[in-house]
Amino acid sequence: MLRKLLRALPLAFVLAAPAAGATDVAMADGVVHFTVPENWSLIMQSSGETETQVFQVPGSSHADATLSRVTITLKKAPDLRSFQTFSGEMRSRATNLKDYAAGTPKAPTENVYSAKEGTTRLDYYERYFFANGYAIQLRCVRPDGDAKFSATFDKGCADVASSIPQ
């Protein structure tokens, strides 16, 4: 009996432990919550009418580490029209980037494109949410070229998107 209990104990600890590797982030005075991987570093934060948090995502090379980032921007939006204005303005800004090239989004709440930052071509993925009276933009930016890093980065971005309230 004791042997069975000792074998089951590690599994019980794993099941009882909170999800490892994620950090809860709150914005808009705690109205909007989401999670990011714990190895992402908060590198910029702004507040005011539009609130933003930018996370640096560690990469497989020095260039990836300095260029790869995820930004969450939100603005109070009391109705659907305000949300549409916010997302339209953010999408319009993207078209002004150097060497902007539109991609193919999978849903109407997405924006996919590439552009240059300095001499480096970057892939951009944006997703828009309307939740708790806020318009929210999730913007994931990474250089292309390293398939393993890209897959890890894209999974982290998808995990953040799934944790944003909808």
PDB file of C-alpha atoms in Angstrom:
ATOM      1  CA  MET A   1       0.000   0.000   0.000  1.00  0.00           C
ATOM      2  CA  LEU A   2       2.776   2.421   0.924  1.00  0.00           C
ATOM      3  CA  ARG A   3       4.570   1.579  -2.319  1.00  0.00           C
ATOM      4  CA  LYS A   4       1.472   2.497  -4.399  1.00  0.00           C
ATOM      5  CA  LEU A   5       1.123   5.757  -2.502  1.00  0.00           C
ATOM      6  CA  LEU A   6       4.778   6.663  -3.076  1.00  0.00           C
ATOM      7  CA  ARG A   7       4.456   5.916  -6.814  1.00  0.00           C
ATOM      8  CA  ALA A   8       1.336   8.084  -7.088  1.00  0.00           C
ATOM      9  CA  LEU A   9       2.798  10.989  -5.109  1.00  0.00           C
ATOM     10  CA  PRO A  10       4.882  12.570  -7.929  1.00  0.00           C
ATOM     11  CA  LEU A  11       1.880  12.454 -10.269  1.00  0.00           C
ATOM     12  CA  ALA A  12      -0.273  14.112  -7.619  1.00  0.00           C
ATOM     13  CA  PHE A  13       2.253  16.956  -7.297  1.00  0.00           C
ATOM     14  CA  VAL A  14       2.332  17.462 -11.067  1.00  0.00           C
ATOM     15  CA  LEU A  15      -1.456  17.555 -11.304  1.00  0.00           C
ATOM     16  CA  ALA A  16      -1.788  19.895  -8.318  1.00  0.00           C
ATOM     17  CA  ALA A  17       0.897  22.354  -9.458  1.00  0.00           C
ATOM     18  CA  PRO A  18      -0.097  25.419 -11.449  1.00  0.00           C
ATOM     19  CA  ALA A  19       0.916  25.510 -15.098  1.00  0.00           C
ATOM     20  CA  ALA A  20       4.665  26.000 -15.098  1.00  0.00           C
ATOM     21  CA  GLY A  21       6.296  28.427 -17.424  1.00  0.00           C
ATOM     22  CA  ALA A  22       3.546  31.054 -17.651  1.00  0.00           C
ATOM     23  CA  THR A  23       3.282  34.507 -16.115  1.00  0.00           C
ATOM     24  CA  ASP A  24      -0.072  36.185 -15.560  1.00  0.00           C
ATOM     25  CA  VAL A  25      -0.207  39.738 -16.897  1.00  0.00           C
ATOM     26  CA  ALA A  26      -2.924  42.265 -16.048  1.00  0.00           C
ATOM     27  CA  MET A  27      -3.680  45.458 -17.963  1.00  0.00           C
ATOM     28  CA  ALA A  28      -6.383  48.134 -17.772  1.00  0.00           C
ATOM     29  CA  ASP A  29      -6.376  48.161 -13.971  1.00  0.00           C
ATOM     30  CA  GLY A  30      -6.827  44.377 -13.898  1.00  0.00           C
ATOM     31  CA  VAL A  31      -9.765  44.233 -16.330  1.00  0.00           C
ATOM     32  CA  VAL A  32      -7.796  42.340 -18.999  1.00  0.00           C
ATOM     33  CA  HIS A  33      -5.648  39.315 -18.060  1.00  0.00           C
ATOM     34  CA  PHE A  34      -3.531  37.006 -20.214  1.00  0.00           C
ATOM     35  CA  THR A  35      -0.467  34.814 -19.802  1.00  0.00           C
ATOM     36  CA  VAL A  36       2.968  34.946 -21.398  1.00  0.00           C
ATOM     37  CA  PRO A  37       5.806  32.418 -21.173  1.00  0.00           C
ATOM     38  CA  GLU A  38       7.935  33.167 -18.120  1.00  0.00           C
ATOM     39  CA  ASN A  39      11.135  33.495 -20.169  1.00  0.00           C
ATOM     40  CA  TRP A  40       9.724  36.510 -22.065  1.00  0.00           C
ATOM     41  CA  SER A  41      11.050  39.806 -20.693  1.00  0.00           C
ATOM     42  CA  LEU A  42       8.899  42.912 -20.358  1.00  0.00           C
ATOM     43  CA  ILE A  43      10.952  45.570 -22.177  1.00  0.00           C
ATOM     44  CA  MET A  44       8.460  48.419 -22.485  1.00  0.00           C
ATOM     45  CA  GLN A  45       5.230  49.494 -20.882  1.00  0.00           C
ATOM     46  CA  SER A  46       3.052  52.536 -21.429  1.00  0.00           C
ATOM     47  CA  SER A  47      -0.220  53.701 -19.973  1.00  0.00           C
ATOM     48  CA  GLY A  48      -2.776  56.322 -20.797  1.00  0.00           C
ATOM     49  CA  GLU A  49      -5.594  56.296 -23.314  1.00  0.00           C
ATOM     50  CA  THR A  50      -3.792  53.505 -25.154  1.00  0.00           C
ATOM     51  CA  GLU A  51      -1.969  51.001 -22.941  1.00  0.00           C
ATOM     52  CA  THR A  52       0.878  48.843 -24.268  1.00  0.00           C
ATOM     53  CA  GLN A  53       3.193  46.120 -23.009  1.00  0.00           C
ATOM     54  CA  VAL A  54       6.078  44.811 -25.123  1.00  0.00           C
ATOM     55  CA  PHE A  55       7.813  41.505 -24.413  1.00  0.00           C
ATOM     56  CA  GLN A  56      11.169  40.476 -25.836  1.00  0.00           C
ATOM     57  CA  VAL A  57      11.194  36.824 -26.865  1.00  0.00           C
ATOM     58  CA  PRO A  58      14.541  35.035 -26.509  1.00  0.00           C
ATOM     59  CA  GLY A  59      15.762  33.744 -29.852  1.00  0.00           C
ATOM     60  CA  SER A  60      18.081  31.152 -31.262  1.00  0.00           C
ATOM     61  CA  SER A  61      20.550  33.807 -32.388  1.00  0.00           C
ATOM     62  CA  HIS A  62      21.509  37.326 -31.332  1.00  0.00           C
ATOM     63  CA  ALA A  63      19.439  38.819 -34.177  1.00  0.00           C
ATOM     64  CA  ASP A  64      16.371  36.802 -33.196  1.00  0.00           C
ATOM     65  CA  ALA A  65      16.768  37.794 -29.556  1.00  0.00           C
ATOM     66  CA  THR A  66      16.898  41.499 -30.326  1.00  0.00           C
ATOM     67  CA  LEU A  67      14.157  41.572 -32.971  1.00  0.00           C
ATOM     68  CA  SER A  68      11.606  39.023 -31.771  1.00  0.00           C
ATOM     69  CA  ARG A  69       8.897  40.595 -29.677  1.00  0.00           C
ATOM     70  CA  VAL A  70       5.244  40.428 -28.772  1.00  0.00           C
ATOM     71  CA  THR A  71       3.191  43.552 -28.135  1.00  0.00           C
ATOM     72  CA  ILE A  72      -0.223  43.773 -26.522  1.00  0.00           C
ATOM     73  CA  THR A  73      -1.976  47.103 -27.039  1.00  0.00           C
ATOM     74  CA  LEU A  74      -5.403  47.987 -25.736  1.00  0.00           C
ATOM     75  CA  LYS A  75      -7.721  50.932 -25.778  1.00  0.00           C
ATOM     76  CA  LYS A  76     -11.097  51.504 -24.149  1.00  0.00           C
ATOM     77  CA  ALA A  77     -13.806  50.672 -26.707  1.00  0.00           C
ATOM     78  CA  PRO A  78     -17.375  51.013 -25.455  1.00  0.00           C
ATOM     79  CA  ASP A  79     -18.913  49.513 -28.609  1.00  0.00           C
ATOM     80  CA  LEU A  80     -18.197  47.513 -31.758  1.00  0.00           C
ATOM     81  CA  ARG A  81     -17.737  50.662 -33.852  1.00  0.00           C
ATOM     82  CA  SER A  82     -14.929  51.833 -31.509  1.00  0.00           C
ATOM     83  CA  PHE A  83     -13.291  48.415 -31.821  1.00  0.00           C
ATOM     84  CA  GLN A  84     -13.487  48.570 -35.621  1.00  0.00           C
ATOM     85  CA  THR A  85     -11.959  52.068 -35.622  1.00  0.00           C
ATOM     86  CA  PHE A  86      -9.091  50.895 -33.396  1.00  0.00           C
ATOM     87  CA  SER A  87      -8.325  47.813 -35.495  1.00  0.00           C
ATOM     88  CA  GLY A  88      -8.605  49.843 -38.731  1.00  0.00           C
ATOM     89  CA  GLU A  89      -6.129  52.440 -37.455  1.00  0.00           C
ATOM     90  CA  MET A  90      -3.664  49.763 -36.331  1.00  0.00           C
ATOM     91  CA  ARG A  91      -3.909  47.927 -39.674  1.00  0.00           C
ATOM     92  CA  SER A  92      -3.401  51.205 -41.539  1.00  0.00           C
ATOM     93  CA  ARG A  93      -0.180  51.898 -39.589  1.00  0.00           C
ATOM     94  CA  ALA A  94       1.211  48.567 -40.751  1.00  0.00           C
ATOM     95  CA  THR A  95       0.905  49.522 -44.421  1.00  0.00           C
ATOM     96  CA  ASN A  96       3.294  52.438 -43.816  1.00  0.00           C
ATOM     97  CA  LEU A  97       6.171  50.179 -42.770  1.00  0.00           C
ATOM     98  CA  LYS A  98       9.206  49.882 -45.059  1.00  0.00           C
ATOM     99  CA  ASP A  99       8.726  47.235 -47.805  1.00  0.00           C
ATOM    100  CA  TYR A 100       5.288  46.254 -46.462  1.00  0.00           C
ATOM    101  CA  ALA A 101       3.958  43.087 -48.133  1.00  0.00           C
ATOM    102  CA  ALA A 102       0.515  41.739 -47.206  1.00  0.00           C
ATOM    103  CA  GLY A 103       0.147  38.079 -46.303  1.00  0.00           C
ATOM    104  CA  THR A 104      -2.930  35.886 -46.133  1.00  0.00           C
ATOM    105  CA  PRO A 105      -4.820  35.998 -42.828  1.00  0.00           C
ATOM    106  CA  LYS A 106      -6.868  32.974 -41.757  1.00  0.00           C
ATOM    107  CA  ALA A 107      -9.643  35.025 -40.121  1.00  0.00           C
ATOM    108  CA  PRO A 108     -11.085  38.553 -40.369  1.00  0.00           C
ATOM    109  CA  THR A 109      -9.636  39.388 -36.943  1.00  0.00           C
ATOM    110  CA  GLU A 110      -6.081  38.737 -38.185  1.00  0.00           C
ATOM    111  CA  ASN A 111      -3.516  40.771 -40.099  1.00  0.00           C
ATOM    112  CA  VAL A 112      -0.496  38.986 -41.585  1.00  0.00           C
ATOM    113  CA  TYR A 113       2.334  40.775 -43.383  1.00  0.00           C
ATOM    114  CA  SER A 114       6.073  41.255 -43.680  1.00  0.00           C
ATOM    115  CA  ALA A 115       8.143  44.422 -43.654  1.00  0.00           C
ATOM    116  CA  LYS A 116      11.704  45.551 -43.106  1.00  0.00           C
ATOM    117  CA  GLU A 117      13.157  46.922 -39.919  1.00  0.00           C
ATOM    118  CA  GLY A 118      16.539  48.324 -40.871  1.00  0.00           C
ATOM    119  CA  THR A 119      17.896  45.697 -43.253  1.00  0.00           C
ATOM    120  CA  THR A 120      16.071  42.724 -41.708  1.00  0.00           C
ATOM    121  CA  ARG A 121      12.812  41.357 -43.117  1.00  0.00           C
ATOM    122  CA  LEU A 122      10.383  40.540 -40.323  1.00  0.00           C
ATOM    123  CA  ASP A 123       7.164  38.543 -40.259  1.00  0.00           C
ATOM    124  CA  TYR A 124       4.220  40.146 -38.479  1.00  0.00           C
ATOM    125  CA  TYR A 125       1.104  38.472 -37.135  1.00  0.00           C
ATOM    126  CA  GLU A 126      -1.625  40.592 -35.566  1.00  0.00           C
ATOM    127  CA  ARG A 127      -4.853  39.467 -33.980  1.00  0.00           C
ATOM    128  CA  TYR A 128      -7.636  41.702 -32.704  1.00  0.00           C
ATOM    129  CA  PHE A 129      -9.964  41.071 -29.776  1.00  0.00           C
ATOM    130  CA  PHE A 130     -12.955  42.945 -28.349  1.00  0.00           C
ATOM    131  CA  ALA A 131     -13.362  42.066 -24.681  1.00  0.00           C
ATOM    132  CA  ASN A 132     -14.481  43.654 -21.413  1.00  0.00           C
ATOM    133  CA  GLY A 133     -14.982  47.047 -23.081  1.00  0.00           C
ATOM    134  CA  TYR A 134     -11.508  47.094 -24.673  1.00  0.00           C
ATOM    135  CA  ALA A 135     -10.142  46.793 -28.178  1.00  0.00           C
ATOM    136  CA  ILE A 136      -7.021  44.623 -27.976  1.00  0.00           C
ATOM    137  CA  GLN A 137      -4.245  44.058 -30.498  1.00  0.00           C
ATOM    138  CA  LEU A 138      -1.790  41.172 -30.139  1.00  0.00           C
ATOM    139  CA  ARG A 139       1.194  41.786 -32.435  1.00  0.00           C
ATOM    140  CA  CYS A 140       3.882  39.127 -32.866  1.00  0.00           C
ATOM    141  CA  VAL A 141       7.067  40.090 -34.737  1.00  0.00           C
ATOM    142  CA  ARG A 142       9.959  37.798 -35.642  1.00  0.00           C
ATOM    143  CA  PRO A 143      12.664  37.390 -38.275  1.00  0.00           C
ATOM    144  CA  ASP A 144      12.212  34.505 -40.679  1.00  0.00           C
ATOM    145  CA  GLY A 145      14.793  31.862 -41.417  1.00  0.00           C
ATOM    146  CA  ASP A 146      15.150  29.595 -38.381  1.00  0.00           C
ATOM    147  CA  ALA A 147      12.339  27.027 -38.653  1.00  0.00           C
ATOM    148  CA  LYS A 148      12.771  25.651 -35.112  1.00  0.00           C
ATOM    149  CA  PHE A 149      12.775  29.110 -33.526  1.00  0.00           C
ATOM    150  CA  SER A 150       9.836  30.225 -35.711  1.00  0.00           C
ATOM    151  CA  ALA A 151       7.775  27.212 -34.584  1.00  0.00           C
ATOM    152  CA  THR A 152       8.542  27.897 -30.902  1.00  0.00           C
ATOM    153  CA  PHE A 153       7.829  31.613 -31.291  1.00  0.00           C
ATOM    154  CA  ASP A 154       4.564  30.993 -33.168  1.00  0.00           C
ATOM    155  CA  LYS A 155       3.405  28.521 -30.497  1.00  0.00           C
ATOM    156  CA  GLY A 156       4.131  31.082 -27.757  1.00  0.00           C
ATOM    157  CA  CYS A 157       2.212  33.708 -29.701  1.00  0.00           C
ATOM    158  CA  ALA A 158      -0.737  31.321 -30.176  1.00  0.00           C
ATOM    159  CA  ASP A 159      -0.696  30.493 -26.454  1.00  0.00           C
ATOM    160  CA  VAL A 160      -0.893  34.196 -25.579  1.00  0.00           C
ATOM    161  CA  ALA A 161      -3.773  34.652 -28.054  1.00  0.00           C
ATOM    162  CA  SER A 162      -5.683  31.766 -26.479  1.00  0.00           C
ATOM    163  CA  SER A 163      -5.323  33.339 -23.021  1.00  0.00           C
ATOM    164  CA  ILE A 164      -6.686  36.760 -24.045  1.00  0.00           C
ATOM    165  CA  PRO A 165     -10.374  37.111 -23.125  1.00  0.00           C
ATOM    166  CA  GLN A 166     -12.791  37.122 -26.036  1.00  0.00           C
TER     167      GLN A 166
END
